[in-house]
Amino acid sequence: MKRNIAACFSPERTKGSEFVQLPGLVFRYCNDTKRYNVQVVFSAIGLWKSDLKDILLVFVLIFLISLGVFGQQVPVKSCTAIHIANPPSIDGILNDESWKEGPWTGDFTQNEPFNGSRASQGTEFKIAYDDNNIYVAIKAYDASPDSIVPRLTRRDQTDGDLLAICLDSYHDMRTGFLFGVSAAGVKYDEIFTNDGQNMDPAWDPDWWVKTSVNKEGWNAEMKIPFSQIRFEKNPGLSWGLELARVIYRKNETDFWQHIPKDAPGLIHNFGELKGLELIRPRKILDITPFFVFKTETFRADKENPFRSSGRKFGLNGGLDSKIGITSNLTMDLTINPDFGQVEADPSVVNLTAFETFYKEQRPFFVEGNNITDFNIGIGDDRVGNDNLFYSRRIGRSPQCSPGNVKEGWTTDIPGFTGILGAAKLTGKTKEGWSVGVMDAVTNEVRAETDTVGGRFSQPVEPLTNYFLGRIQKDMNSGNTIIGGMVTGTNRVMDTTLATVLNRAAYTGGLDLIQYFRDKSWMVSLNSAFSIVEGTREAIARTQESPARYFQRPDNSHVRFDPMRRSLAGSGGRLEVMKMNGHINLMGVVLWRTPGFETNDLGYLRQADQVIGVLSATYNQWEPRGIYNKFSVTCPVYYIFDFGGDCLSRGLEPGFNITFRNYWNGFISTSATTNQLSSSLLRGGPLMRIPGSYKFQSGFSTDNRRKIIMSVNAGRNGQYLNSSRSDFFSFGVQFKPSSYFTISLSPQISSSSDQLQYVTTVDQSSTPRYIFATIHQNTVSASLRTNINLSPDLSLQYWGQPFLSAGKYSDYKYITDPMAHEYNDRFHTFSASQVSGSGSNYDIDEDGDGKPDYRIGAGDFNYQAFLSNLVVRWEFKPGSSVYFVWSQSRKGLDDTGIVEAADLGSLFSIRPVNIFLVKFSYRFGLNQGFRF
């Protein structure tokens, strides 16, 4: 029987507003699943001058309808582990006597592509344990064993056929320890937290696994020490348990305990592992000393005494350790760490007032970052990065410059701040308390200056202590989570640095998550405060920073106070989500008061904002017609400041689809009305700017093939031809063999902006905000090569040529930033009013033939080439040898034009080469200490 109900609403059109079409809702009853499927069709949503209540009506309607849409309950499976006296030999053959005890467990169900269908190939497993380890045997049957895909990759970057087990050893229904392996024997391991919403792939426990292929399929045999997972001394009756299989050629994912695609969360849907009454936890003890030999070569400069030889040598050493404090709490300790094997950050040209956000890649800070996270943003970019903890602050480049350096002197400034040591304590108690504590100390950095009469040094970064404490408590069977976090930054510095940097900075926050209706609905609240302390000069810099611009002349709701010695504020996020079924809903309110500041240890792009977001997403995952699955989403947002000004409002519809041939496509769009910018004049008044638009589309081919391609293209811009940016990228990956892959991703972009900020000058005691039109072209490419000779021996190469040129024209100054007509907001200088070349231009504003002021805004052509070659050999679990070759080439001229010859010129530049050998050896007890 089918039931079909369709509804389509459109409110009455009002004078001066655009058309608003509410979504059509289609219900279909399916006899197979005994449930309703709901389809949503967004015909159009006009926002331009429509009332906010019209938009709220859409989401209230969807909310009321979705209350009655529920998925079927899945029976919980259970498996019993057997206690053995003689452990099996880990060889992947599964012919040991221990595997002959007890029954095998199977009956897997598809999750992808046909949700809820029986797995196309059989899978069976058995779990055993002794006093020290848990053992897992998995038989992956296959009717076509010659079609099994064993691909050699680096650890945690697995490809091909896969098998995995995930253990909820806390049995808190929120945390899972995953141990997986590819058919080629490559490990991958992760920790899932927050019911699977957060993953930590940097977790690398010490465990053993072997695989084998036979005429019936392939096998995996694992040995996992109890010291590598966390559980209570009295584990109770059961753990959470899930096993998964990926059949690569079919693009099929199977689970032992079926988890429907519309299920909210992951871990709480696991089956159960019983029979563990005899196990006892073990405390881990690993100590890994390391030694690093490093040599650096560069172009010798006889005029620079710090670079006259053209080379530097260094020998360094340190210690990493992992110590089990209790059965559930582990301390990670690093002394004088070295991260030379980490890939360099990609090149960028940033012409905005805001700091570039870089992804963390250092293992010590990546592992366990789920517990140190306190995000108060939303999305993947801009406000999505706002967080109380941004680990790139630790070991950053020096923030200050040496003073009193005269012409003819040379200065050597280190490129980064050395970390003396760091410690991190993480874990979860039997009472449900998740704990994360981190403390790090960075050394004072001094810049050395060579003078005619000798040398002297000055501090450019002070001795600094960074502290973080995080705690969360599970209650009500994991349906209620409360927590808090505090951070502290304290600097020891002289009076010179004290005028630039805050002496102390503290943040704190409280968070609450409440689930309803079997975790189908969630309400979460993250609320934070901040306080920074320092000299009047340092706090004045904080008030005047791009995050807040207190000095704006029209800023009536806050006041710049040059006598302040501290600044305080608050921020947060309130979020309501529906997470199950075909329709997902989200409503979010974010706020940052004008005085909120987290940038000493966190990341904050912009304060003084209140952001409201409403979003509806429709997901269809049942293969039909030309598609396997698709999703449609449409967020609507408003942004206000604390003075009540509406800075922006817009919508961002998007569409994603996976076709039956496993090609993927997407369309992403956005549109805003006229906006007000509090940052465009960089301390000046609010400025009205035209509304913006974005259209982006792309596709990628089946990622199982030997050749994979992707294309992405689009345009961003503002109305009235104020700005536009066109971009195109193409990617191709080639897998000629099971152990070798190579990929190339060229990108090109071309942009033009009539309102590029140049500088602010005083003209007759009146600030002149100088702008120009900039035409910028950027060409770059990323080349990656992976050669994996075994699961433990690999070679990786990454290289990126980068060319970006900008040419300025049509210099202008702002006359009336809030004028209704766009062209009335600025005056463009005539050719006779601008003279000069290179990086300096004289402006004759009054036309009397004499320069009134000088500005610096020269054309630029920046070239860079960065590369990393890393050979890694893990000769035993936890012990490894790295060979690293890093190279950088950089050039800069004032042509303002990207030319093909620039690439050749770039490679004619003498590069900076860094060669590094790192040796680490793990000393530890594989079985740990027994309680």
PDB file of C-alpha atoms in Angstrom, residues 388-390 393-394 396 399 438-440 442 461-468 486-493 501-507 531-534 597-602:
ATOM      1  CA  LEU A 388      39.021  28.052  22.842  1.00  0.00           C
ATOM      2  CA  PHE A 389      42.013  25.893  21.884  1.00  0.00           C
ATOM      3  CA  TYR A 390      44.068  26.287  18.705  1.00  0.00           C
ATOM      4  CA  ARG A 393      49.628  28.791  19.029  1.00  0.00           C
ATOM      5  CA  ILE A 394      52.119  26.486  20.765  1.00  0.00           C
ATOM      6  CA  ARG A 396      54.284  29.427  16.641  1.00  0.00           C
ATOM      7  CA  GLN A 399      55.198  37.469  17.153  1.00  0.00           C
ATOM      8  CA  MET A 438      47.492  19.655  28.897  1.00  0.00           C
ATOM      9  CA  ASP A 439      50.425  21.842  29.863  1.00  0.00           C
ATOM     10  CA  ALA A 440      53.186  23.083  27.557  1.00  0.00           C
ATOM     11  CA  THR A 442      57.787  27.214  25.085  1.00  0.00           C
ATOM     12  CA  GLU A 461      58.928  35.771  21.844  1.00  0.00           C
ATOM     13  CA  PRO A 462      58.791  35.360  25.621  1.00  0.00           C
ATOM     14  CA  LEU A 463      58.971  32.269  27.799  1.00  0.00           C
ATOM     15  CA  THR A 464      55.348  31.119  27.836  1.00  0.00           C
ATOM     16  CA  ASN A 465      53.265  28.546  29.676  1.00  0.00           C
ATOM     17  CA  TYR A 466      50.096  27.195  28.088  1.00  0.00           C
ATOM     18  CA  PHE A 467      47.541  25.300  30.162  1.00  0.00           C
ATOM     19  CA  LEU A 468      44.291  23.584  29.285  1.00  0.00           C
ATOM     20  CA  VAL A 486      39.579  26.375  31.178  1.00  0.00           C
ATOM     21  CA  THR A 487      42.690  27.640  29.411  1.00  0.00           C
ATOM     22  CA  GLY A 488      45.506  29.850  30.586  1.00  0.00           C
ATOM     23  CA  THR A 489      48.382  31.608  28.852  1.00  0.00           C
ATOM     24  CA  ASN A 490      51.070  33.229  30.987  1.00  0.00           C
ATOM     25  CA  ARG A 491      54.124  35.026  29.623  1.00  0.00           C
ATOM     26  CA  VAL A 492      57.370  36.083  31.298  1.00  0.00           C
ATOM     27  CA  MET A 493      58.684  39.061  29.322  1.00  0.00           C
ATOM     28  CA  LEU A 501      51.717  40.937  23.985  1.00  0.00           C
ATOM     29  CA  ASN A 502      49.188  40.273  26.719  1.00  0.00           C
ATOM     30  CA  ARG A 503      50.819  39.257  29.991  1.00  0.00           C
ATOM     31  CA  ALA A 504      48.088  36.736  30.809  1.00  0.00           C
ATOM     32  CA  ALA A 505      45.008  35.394  29.055  1.00  0.00           C
ATOM     33  CA  TYR A 506      42.348  33.095  30.463  1.00  0.00           C
ATOM     34  CA  THR A 507      39.260  31.518  28.973  1.00  0.00           C
ATOM     35  CA  ILE A 531      39.760  37.836  30.109  1.00  0.00           C
ATOM     36  CA  VAL A 532      43.128  39.188  29.000  1.00  0.00           C
ATOM     37  CA  GLU A 533      45.499  41.256  31.116  1.00  0.00           C
ATOM     38  CA  GLY A 534      48.529  43.351  30.263  1.00  0.00           C
ATOM     39  CA  GLU A 597      39.221  37.419  22.984  1.00  0.00           C
ATOM     40  CA  THR A 598      40.648  33.906  22.691  1.00  0.00           C
ATOM     41  CA  ASN A 599      43.585  34.357  20.309  1.00  0.00           C
ATOM     42  CA  ASP A 600      46.339  33.814  22.874  1.00  0.00           C
ATOM     43  CA  LEU A 601      45.627  30.049  22.966  1.00  0.00           C
ATOM     44  CA  GLY A 602      42.463  29.778  20.878  1.00  0.00           C
TER      45      GLY A 602
END
